PDB file of C-alpha atoms in Angstrom:
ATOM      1  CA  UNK A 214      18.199  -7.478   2.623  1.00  0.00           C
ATOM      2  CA  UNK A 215      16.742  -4.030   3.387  1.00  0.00           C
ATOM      3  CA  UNK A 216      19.357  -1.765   1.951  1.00  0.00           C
ATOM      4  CA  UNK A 217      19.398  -3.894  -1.477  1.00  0.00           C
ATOM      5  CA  UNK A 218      15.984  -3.886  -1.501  1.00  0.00           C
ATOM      6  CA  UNK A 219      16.008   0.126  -1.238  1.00  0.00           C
ATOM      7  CA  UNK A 220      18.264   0.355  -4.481  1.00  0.00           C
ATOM      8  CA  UNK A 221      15.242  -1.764  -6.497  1.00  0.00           C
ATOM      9  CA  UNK A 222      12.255  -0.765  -7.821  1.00  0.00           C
ATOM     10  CA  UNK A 223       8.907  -2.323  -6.017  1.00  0.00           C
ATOM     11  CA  UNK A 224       5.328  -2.620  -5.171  1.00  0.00           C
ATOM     12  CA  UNK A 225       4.370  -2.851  -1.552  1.00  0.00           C
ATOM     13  CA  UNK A 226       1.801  -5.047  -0.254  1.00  0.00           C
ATOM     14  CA  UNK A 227       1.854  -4.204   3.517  1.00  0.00           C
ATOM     15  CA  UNK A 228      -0.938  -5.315   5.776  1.00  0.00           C
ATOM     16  CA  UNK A 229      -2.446  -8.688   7.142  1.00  0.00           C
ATOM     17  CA  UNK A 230      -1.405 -11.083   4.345  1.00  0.00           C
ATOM     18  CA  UNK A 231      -5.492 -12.799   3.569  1.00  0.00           C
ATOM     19  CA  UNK A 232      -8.156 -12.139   1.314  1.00  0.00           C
ATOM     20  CA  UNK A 233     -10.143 -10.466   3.412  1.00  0.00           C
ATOM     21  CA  UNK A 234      -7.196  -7.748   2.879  1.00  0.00           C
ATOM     22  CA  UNK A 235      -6.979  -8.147  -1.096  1.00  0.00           C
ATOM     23  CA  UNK A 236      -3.496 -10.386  -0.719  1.00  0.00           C
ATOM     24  CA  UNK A 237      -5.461 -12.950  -3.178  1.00  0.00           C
ATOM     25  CA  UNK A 238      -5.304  -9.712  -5.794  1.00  0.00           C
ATOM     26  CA  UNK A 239      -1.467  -9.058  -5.600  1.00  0.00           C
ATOM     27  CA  UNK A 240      -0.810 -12.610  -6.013  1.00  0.00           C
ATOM     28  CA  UNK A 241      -3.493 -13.014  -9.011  1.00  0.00           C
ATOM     29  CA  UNK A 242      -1.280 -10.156 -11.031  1.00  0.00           C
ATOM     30  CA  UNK A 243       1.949 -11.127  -9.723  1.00  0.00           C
ATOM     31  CA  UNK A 244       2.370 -13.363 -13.391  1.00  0.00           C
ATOM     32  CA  UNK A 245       1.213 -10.155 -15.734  1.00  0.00           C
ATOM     33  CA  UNK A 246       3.497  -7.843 -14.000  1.00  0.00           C
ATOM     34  CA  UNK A 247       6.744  -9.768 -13.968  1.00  0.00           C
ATOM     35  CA  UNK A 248       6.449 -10.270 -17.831  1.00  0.00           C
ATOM     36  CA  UNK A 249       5.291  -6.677 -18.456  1.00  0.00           C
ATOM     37  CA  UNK A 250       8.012  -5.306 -16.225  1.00  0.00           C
ATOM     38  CA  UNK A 251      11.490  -6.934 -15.938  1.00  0.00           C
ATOM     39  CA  UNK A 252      12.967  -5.050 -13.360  1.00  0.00           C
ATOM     40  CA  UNK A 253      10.096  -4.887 -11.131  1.00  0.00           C
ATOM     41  CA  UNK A 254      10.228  -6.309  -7.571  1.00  0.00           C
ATOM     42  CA  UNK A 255       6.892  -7.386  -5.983  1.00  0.00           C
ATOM     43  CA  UNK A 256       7.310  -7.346  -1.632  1.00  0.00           C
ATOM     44  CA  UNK A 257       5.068  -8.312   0.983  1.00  0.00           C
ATOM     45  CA  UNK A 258       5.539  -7.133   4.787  1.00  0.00           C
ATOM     46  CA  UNK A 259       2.670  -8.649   7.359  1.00  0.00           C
ATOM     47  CA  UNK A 260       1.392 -11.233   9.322  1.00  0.00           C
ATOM     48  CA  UNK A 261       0.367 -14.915   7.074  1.00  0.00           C
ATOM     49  CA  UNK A 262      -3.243 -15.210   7.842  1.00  0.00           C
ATOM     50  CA  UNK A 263      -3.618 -17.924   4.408  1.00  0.00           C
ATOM     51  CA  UNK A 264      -5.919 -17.877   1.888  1.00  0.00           C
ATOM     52  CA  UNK A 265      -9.263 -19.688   2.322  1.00  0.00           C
ATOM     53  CA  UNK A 266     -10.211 -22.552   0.094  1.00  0.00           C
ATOM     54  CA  UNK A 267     -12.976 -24.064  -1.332  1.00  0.00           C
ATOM     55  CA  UNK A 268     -12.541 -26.934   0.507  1.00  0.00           C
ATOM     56  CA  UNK A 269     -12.559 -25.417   3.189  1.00  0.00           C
ATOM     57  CA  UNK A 270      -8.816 -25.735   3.861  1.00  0.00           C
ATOM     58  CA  UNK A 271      -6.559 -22.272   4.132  1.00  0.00           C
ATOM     59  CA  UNK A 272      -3.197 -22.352   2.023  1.00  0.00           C
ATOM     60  CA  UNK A 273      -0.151 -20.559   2.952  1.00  0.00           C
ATOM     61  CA  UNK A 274       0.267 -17.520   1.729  1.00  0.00           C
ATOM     62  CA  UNK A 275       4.074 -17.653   2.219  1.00  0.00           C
ATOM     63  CA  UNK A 276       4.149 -20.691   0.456  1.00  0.00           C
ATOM     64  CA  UNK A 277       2.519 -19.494  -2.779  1.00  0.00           C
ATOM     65  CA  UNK A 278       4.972 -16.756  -2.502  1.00  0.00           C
ATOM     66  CA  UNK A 279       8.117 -18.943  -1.757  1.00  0.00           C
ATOM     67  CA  UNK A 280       7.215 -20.349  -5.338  1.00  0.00           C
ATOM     68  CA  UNK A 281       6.290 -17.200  -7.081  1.00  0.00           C
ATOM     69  CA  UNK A 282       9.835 -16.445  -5.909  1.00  0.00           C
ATOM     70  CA  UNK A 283      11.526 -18.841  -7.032  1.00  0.00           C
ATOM     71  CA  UNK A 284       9.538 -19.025 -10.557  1.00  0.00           C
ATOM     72  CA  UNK A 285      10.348 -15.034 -11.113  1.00  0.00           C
ATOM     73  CA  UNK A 286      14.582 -15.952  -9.591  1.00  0.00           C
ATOM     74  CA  UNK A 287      14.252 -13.479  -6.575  1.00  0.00           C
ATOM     75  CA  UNK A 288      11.352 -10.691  -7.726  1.00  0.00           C
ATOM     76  CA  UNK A 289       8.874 -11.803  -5.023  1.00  0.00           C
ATOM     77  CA  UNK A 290       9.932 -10.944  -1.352  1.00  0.00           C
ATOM     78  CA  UNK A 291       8.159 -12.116   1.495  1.00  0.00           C
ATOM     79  CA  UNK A 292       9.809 -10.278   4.405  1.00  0.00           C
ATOM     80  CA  UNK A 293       7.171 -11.352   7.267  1.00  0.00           C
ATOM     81  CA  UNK A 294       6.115  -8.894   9.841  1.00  0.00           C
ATOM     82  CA  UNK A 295       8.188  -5.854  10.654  1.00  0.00           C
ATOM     83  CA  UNK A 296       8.699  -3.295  13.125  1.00  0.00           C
ATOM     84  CA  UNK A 297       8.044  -0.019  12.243  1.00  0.00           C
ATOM     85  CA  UNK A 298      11.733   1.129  12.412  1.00  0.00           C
ATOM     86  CA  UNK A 299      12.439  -1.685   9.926  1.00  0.00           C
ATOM     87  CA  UNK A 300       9.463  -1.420   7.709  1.00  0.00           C
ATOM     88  CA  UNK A 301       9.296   2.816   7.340  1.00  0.00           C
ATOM     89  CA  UNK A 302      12.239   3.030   5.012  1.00  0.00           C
ATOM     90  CA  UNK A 303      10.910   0.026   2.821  1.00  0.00           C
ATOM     91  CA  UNK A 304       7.387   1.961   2.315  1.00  0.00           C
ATOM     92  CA  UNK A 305       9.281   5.688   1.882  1.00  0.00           C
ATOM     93  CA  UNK A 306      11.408   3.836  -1.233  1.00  0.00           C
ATOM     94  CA  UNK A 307       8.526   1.540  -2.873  1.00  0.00           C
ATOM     95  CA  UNK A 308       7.365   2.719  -6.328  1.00  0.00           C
ATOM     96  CA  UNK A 309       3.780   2.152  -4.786  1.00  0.00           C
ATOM     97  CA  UNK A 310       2.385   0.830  -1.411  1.00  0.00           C
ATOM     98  CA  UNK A 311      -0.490  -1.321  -2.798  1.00  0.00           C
ATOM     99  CA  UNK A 312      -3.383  -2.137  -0.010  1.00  0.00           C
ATOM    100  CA  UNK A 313      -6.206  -3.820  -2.305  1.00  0.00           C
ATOM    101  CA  UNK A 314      -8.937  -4.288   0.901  1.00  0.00           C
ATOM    102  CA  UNK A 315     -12.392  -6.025   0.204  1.00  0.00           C
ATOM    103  CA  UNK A 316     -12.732  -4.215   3.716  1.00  0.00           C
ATOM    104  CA  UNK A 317     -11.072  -1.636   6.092  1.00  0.00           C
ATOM    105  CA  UNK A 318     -11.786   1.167   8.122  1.00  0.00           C
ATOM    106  CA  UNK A 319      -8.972   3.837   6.787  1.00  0.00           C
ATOM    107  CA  UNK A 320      -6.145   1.786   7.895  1.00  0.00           C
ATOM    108  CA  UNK A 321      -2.751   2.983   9.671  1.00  0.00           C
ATOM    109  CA  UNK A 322      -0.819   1.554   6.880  1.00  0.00           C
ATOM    110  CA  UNK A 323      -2.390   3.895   4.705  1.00  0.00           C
ATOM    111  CA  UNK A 324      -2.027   6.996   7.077  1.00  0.00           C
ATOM    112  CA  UNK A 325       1.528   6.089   7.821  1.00  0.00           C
ATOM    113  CA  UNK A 326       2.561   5.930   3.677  1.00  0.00           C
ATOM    114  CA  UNK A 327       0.988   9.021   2.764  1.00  0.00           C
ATOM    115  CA  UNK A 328       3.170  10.515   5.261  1.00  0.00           C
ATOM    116  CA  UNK A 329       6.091   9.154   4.160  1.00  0.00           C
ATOM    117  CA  UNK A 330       5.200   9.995   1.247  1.00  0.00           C
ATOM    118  CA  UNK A 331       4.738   6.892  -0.724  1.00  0.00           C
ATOM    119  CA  UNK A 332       2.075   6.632  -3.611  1.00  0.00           C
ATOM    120  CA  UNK A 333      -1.113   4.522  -2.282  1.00  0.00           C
ATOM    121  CA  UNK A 334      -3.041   2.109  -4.467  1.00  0.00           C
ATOM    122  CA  UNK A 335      -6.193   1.884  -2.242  1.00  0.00           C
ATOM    123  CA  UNK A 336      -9.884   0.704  -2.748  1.00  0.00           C
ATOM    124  CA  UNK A 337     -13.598   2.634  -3.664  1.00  0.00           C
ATOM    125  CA  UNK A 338     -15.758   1.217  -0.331  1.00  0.00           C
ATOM    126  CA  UNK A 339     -13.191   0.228   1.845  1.00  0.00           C
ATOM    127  CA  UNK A 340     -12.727   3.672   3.291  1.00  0.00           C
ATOM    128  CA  UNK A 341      -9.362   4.988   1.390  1.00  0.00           C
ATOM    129  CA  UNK A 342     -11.689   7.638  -0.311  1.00  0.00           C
ATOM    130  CA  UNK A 343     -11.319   9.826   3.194  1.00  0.00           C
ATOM    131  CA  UNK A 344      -8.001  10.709   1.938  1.00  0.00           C
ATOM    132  CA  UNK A 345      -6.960   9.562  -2.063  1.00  0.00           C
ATOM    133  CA  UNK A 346      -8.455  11.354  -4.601  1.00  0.00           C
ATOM    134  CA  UNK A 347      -7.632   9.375  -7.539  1.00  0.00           C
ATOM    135  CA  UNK A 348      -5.282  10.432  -9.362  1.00  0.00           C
ATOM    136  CA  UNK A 349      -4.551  13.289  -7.854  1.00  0.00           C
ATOM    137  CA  UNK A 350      -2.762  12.428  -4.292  1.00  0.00           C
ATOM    138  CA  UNK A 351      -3.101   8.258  -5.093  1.00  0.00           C
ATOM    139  CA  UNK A 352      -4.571   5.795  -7.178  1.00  0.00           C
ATOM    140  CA  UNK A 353      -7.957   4.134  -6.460  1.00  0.00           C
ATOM    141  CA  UNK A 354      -9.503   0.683  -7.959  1.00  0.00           C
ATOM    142  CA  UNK A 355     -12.079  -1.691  -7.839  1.00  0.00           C
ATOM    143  CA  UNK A 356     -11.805  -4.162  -5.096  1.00  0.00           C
ATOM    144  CA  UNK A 357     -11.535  -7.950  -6.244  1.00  0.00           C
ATOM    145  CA  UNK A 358     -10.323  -6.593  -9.172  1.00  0.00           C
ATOM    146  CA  UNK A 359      -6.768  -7.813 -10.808  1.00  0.00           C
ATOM    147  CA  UNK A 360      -7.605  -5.677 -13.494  1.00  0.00           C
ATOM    148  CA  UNK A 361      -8.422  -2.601 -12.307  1.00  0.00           C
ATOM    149  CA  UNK A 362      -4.826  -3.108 -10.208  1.00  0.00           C
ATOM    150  CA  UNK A 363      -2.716  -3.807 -13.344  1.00  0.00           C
ATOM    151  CA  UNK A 364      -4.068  -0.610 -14.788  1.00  0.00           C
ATOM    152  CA  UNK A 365      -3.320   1.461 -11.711  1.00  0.00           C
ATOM    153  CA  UNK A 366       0.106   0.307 -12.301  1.00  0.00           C
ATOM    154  CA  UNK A 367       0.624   0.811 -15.783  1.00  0.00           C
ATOM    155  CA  UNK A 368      -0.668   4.475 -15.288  1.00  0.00           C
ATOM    156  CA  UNK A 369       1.893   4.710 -12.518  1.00  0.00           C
ATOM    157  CA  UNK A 370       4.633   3.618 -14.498  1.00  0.00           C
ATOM    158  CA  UNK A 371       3.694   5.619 -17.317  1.00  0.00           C
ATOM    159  CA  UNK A 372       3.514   8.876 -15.332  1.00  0.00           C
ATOM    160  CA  UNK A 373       7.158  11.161 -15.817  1.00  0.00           C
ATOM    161  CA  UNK A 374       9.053  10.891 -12.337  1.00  0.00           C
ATOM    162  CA  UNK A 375       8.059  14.646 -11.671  1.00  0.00           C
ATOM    163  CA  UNK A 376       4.456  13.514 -11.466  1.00  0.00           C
ATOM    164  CA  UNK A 377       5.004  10.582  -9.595  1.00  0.00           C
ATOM    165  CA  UNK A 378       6.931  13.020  -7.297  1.00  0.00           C
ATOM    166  CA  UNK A 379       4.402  16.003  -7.455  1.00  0.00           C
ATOM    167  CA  UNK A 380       1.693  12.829  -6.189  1.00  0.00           C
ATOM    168  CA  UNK A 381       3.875  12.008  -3.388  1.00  0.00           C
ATOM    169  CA  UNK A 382       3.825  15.729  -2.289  1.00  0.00           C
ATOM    170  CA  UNK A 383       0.238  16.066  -1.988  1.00  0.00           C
ATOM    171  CA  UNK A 384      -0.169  12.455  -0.276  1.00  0.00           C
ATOM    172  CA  UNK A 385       1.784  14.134   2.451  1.00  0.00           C
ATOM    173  CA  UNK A 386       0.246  17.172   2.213  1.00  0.00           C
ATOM    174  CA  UNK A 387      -3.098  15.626   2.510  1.00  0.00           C
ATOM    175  CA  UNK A 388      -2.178  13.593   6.122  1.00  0.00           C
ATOM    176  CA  UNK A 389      -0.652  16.636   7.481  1.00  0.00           C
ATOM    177  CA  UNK A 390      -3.426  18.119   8.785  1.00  0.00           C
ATOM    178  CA  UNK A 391      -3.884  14.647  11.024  1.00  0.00           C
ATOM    179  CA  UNK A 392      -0.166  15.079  12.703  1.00  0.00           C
ATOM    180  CA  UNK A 393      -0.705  15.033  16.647  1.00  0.00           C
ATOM    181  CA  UNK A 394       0.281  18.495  16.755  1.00  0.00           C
ATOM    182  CA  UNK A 395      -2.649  19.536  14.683  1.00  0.00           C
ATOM    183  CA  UNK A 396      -5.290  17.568  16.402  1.00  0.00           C
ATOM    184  CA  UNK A 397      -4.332  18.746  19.554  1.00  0.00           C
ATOM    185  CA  UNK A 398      -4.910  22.076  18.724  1.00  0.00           C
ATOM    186  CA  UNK A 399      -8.355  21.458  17.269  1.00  0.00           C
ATOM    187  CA  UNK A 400      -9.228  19.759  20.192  1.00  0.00           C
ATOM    188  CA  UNK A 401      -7.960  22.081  22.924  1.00  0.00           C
ATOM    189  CA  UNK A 402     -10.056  24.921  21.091  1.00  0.00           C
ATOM    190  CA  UNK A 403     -13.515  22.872  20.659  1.00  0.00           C
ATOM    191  CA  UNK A 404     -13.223  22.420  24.459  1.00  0.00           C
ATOM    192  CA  UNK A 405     -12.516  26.202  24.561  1.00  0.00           C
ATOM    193  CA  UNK A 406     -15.665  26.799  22.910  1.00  0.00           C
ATOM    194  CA  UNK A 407     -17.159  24.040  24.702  1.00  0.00           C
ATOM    195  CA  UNK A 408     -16.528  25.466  28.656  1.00  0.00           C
ATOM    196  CA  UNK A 409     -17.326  29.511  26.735  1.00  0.00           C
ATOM    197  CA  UNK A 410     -20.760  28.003  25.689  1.00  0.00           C
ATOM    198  CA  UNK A 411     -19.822  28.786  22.473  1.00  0.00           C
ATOM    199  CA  UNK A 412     -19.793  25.418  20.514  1.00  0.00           C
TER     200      UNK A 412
END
């Protein structure tokens, strides 16, 4: 599954599969996107935590997606949770890795694409503002917001390939400076300054 999936074009929705995440969003758009773009694959990676009800009841999430699935012949993939080896190369080829939080606290996921340099689609007020600057090294939108997510991904799929790429660039530029190697340093010289009474 992985290796055909790497020769398709597809969004990424990679985290805890519930609303509280934005999942409800992804699946809201999933209808406008398959007609707008034929050869677009939607795929979700993470744990099923359902969707909450009115009721009171909490629905599936791989079940609305098992019939998204079948209603688009194959174009929604639900490939459960994944380790890391098997999930990397998935987020590195995705034409976006789309993480549409109501709330979050700058989440690994997020971290972890940049540096592989995949294109983010985060949210304003859920924290992904401490590294995207719209437009420039991601896309940002409105949480809750179907809309505001469709147009993120028209303007992505509008954008030439050497912009797309040139984004991708400065998404790993951007988490560089938060590579082990460069925190250790920082810290190792604050306590320097620390012990020299000079901090």
């Amino acid at each position: 599954m992985t290796e055909k999936l790497l020769q398709k074009k597809y969004l990424l929705f990679n985290s805890t599969l519930s609303r509280l995440k934005g999942t409800h969003i992804g699946i809201e758009v999933t209808e406008l996107l398959m007609e707008k773009y034929p050869d677009l694959h939607i795929v979700y990676a993470g744990y099923d935590c359902g969707l909450s009800q009115k009721n009171g009841g909490v629905q599936s999430i791989s079940d609305i997606l098992k019939k998204q699935n079948r209603k688009y012949r194959g174009r929604v993939i639900y490939l459960k949770h994944l380790s890391h080896e098997t999930l990397f190369p998935i987020v590195k080829h995705s034409l976006a890795c789309v993480l549409p939080s109501r709330v979050d606290n700058l989440p690994n996921s997020c971290i972890e694409a940049m540096s592989l340099g995949s294109i983010v689609i985060g949210t304003y007020g859920a924290s992904f503002e401490q590294l995207i600057k719209n437009k420039e090294n991601g896309l940002l939108i409105k949480r809750d917001s179907a809309d505001s997510l469709m147009k993120a991904v028209d303007y992505l799929m509008d954008m030439p390939e050497n912009e797309r790429q040139a984004m991708r660039e400065k998404a790993v530029s951007t988490v560089s400076r938060l590579s082990p190697e460069n925190i250790y340093t920082k810290t190792v010289d604050f306590y320097k300054k620390v012990i020299e009474g000079k901090a």
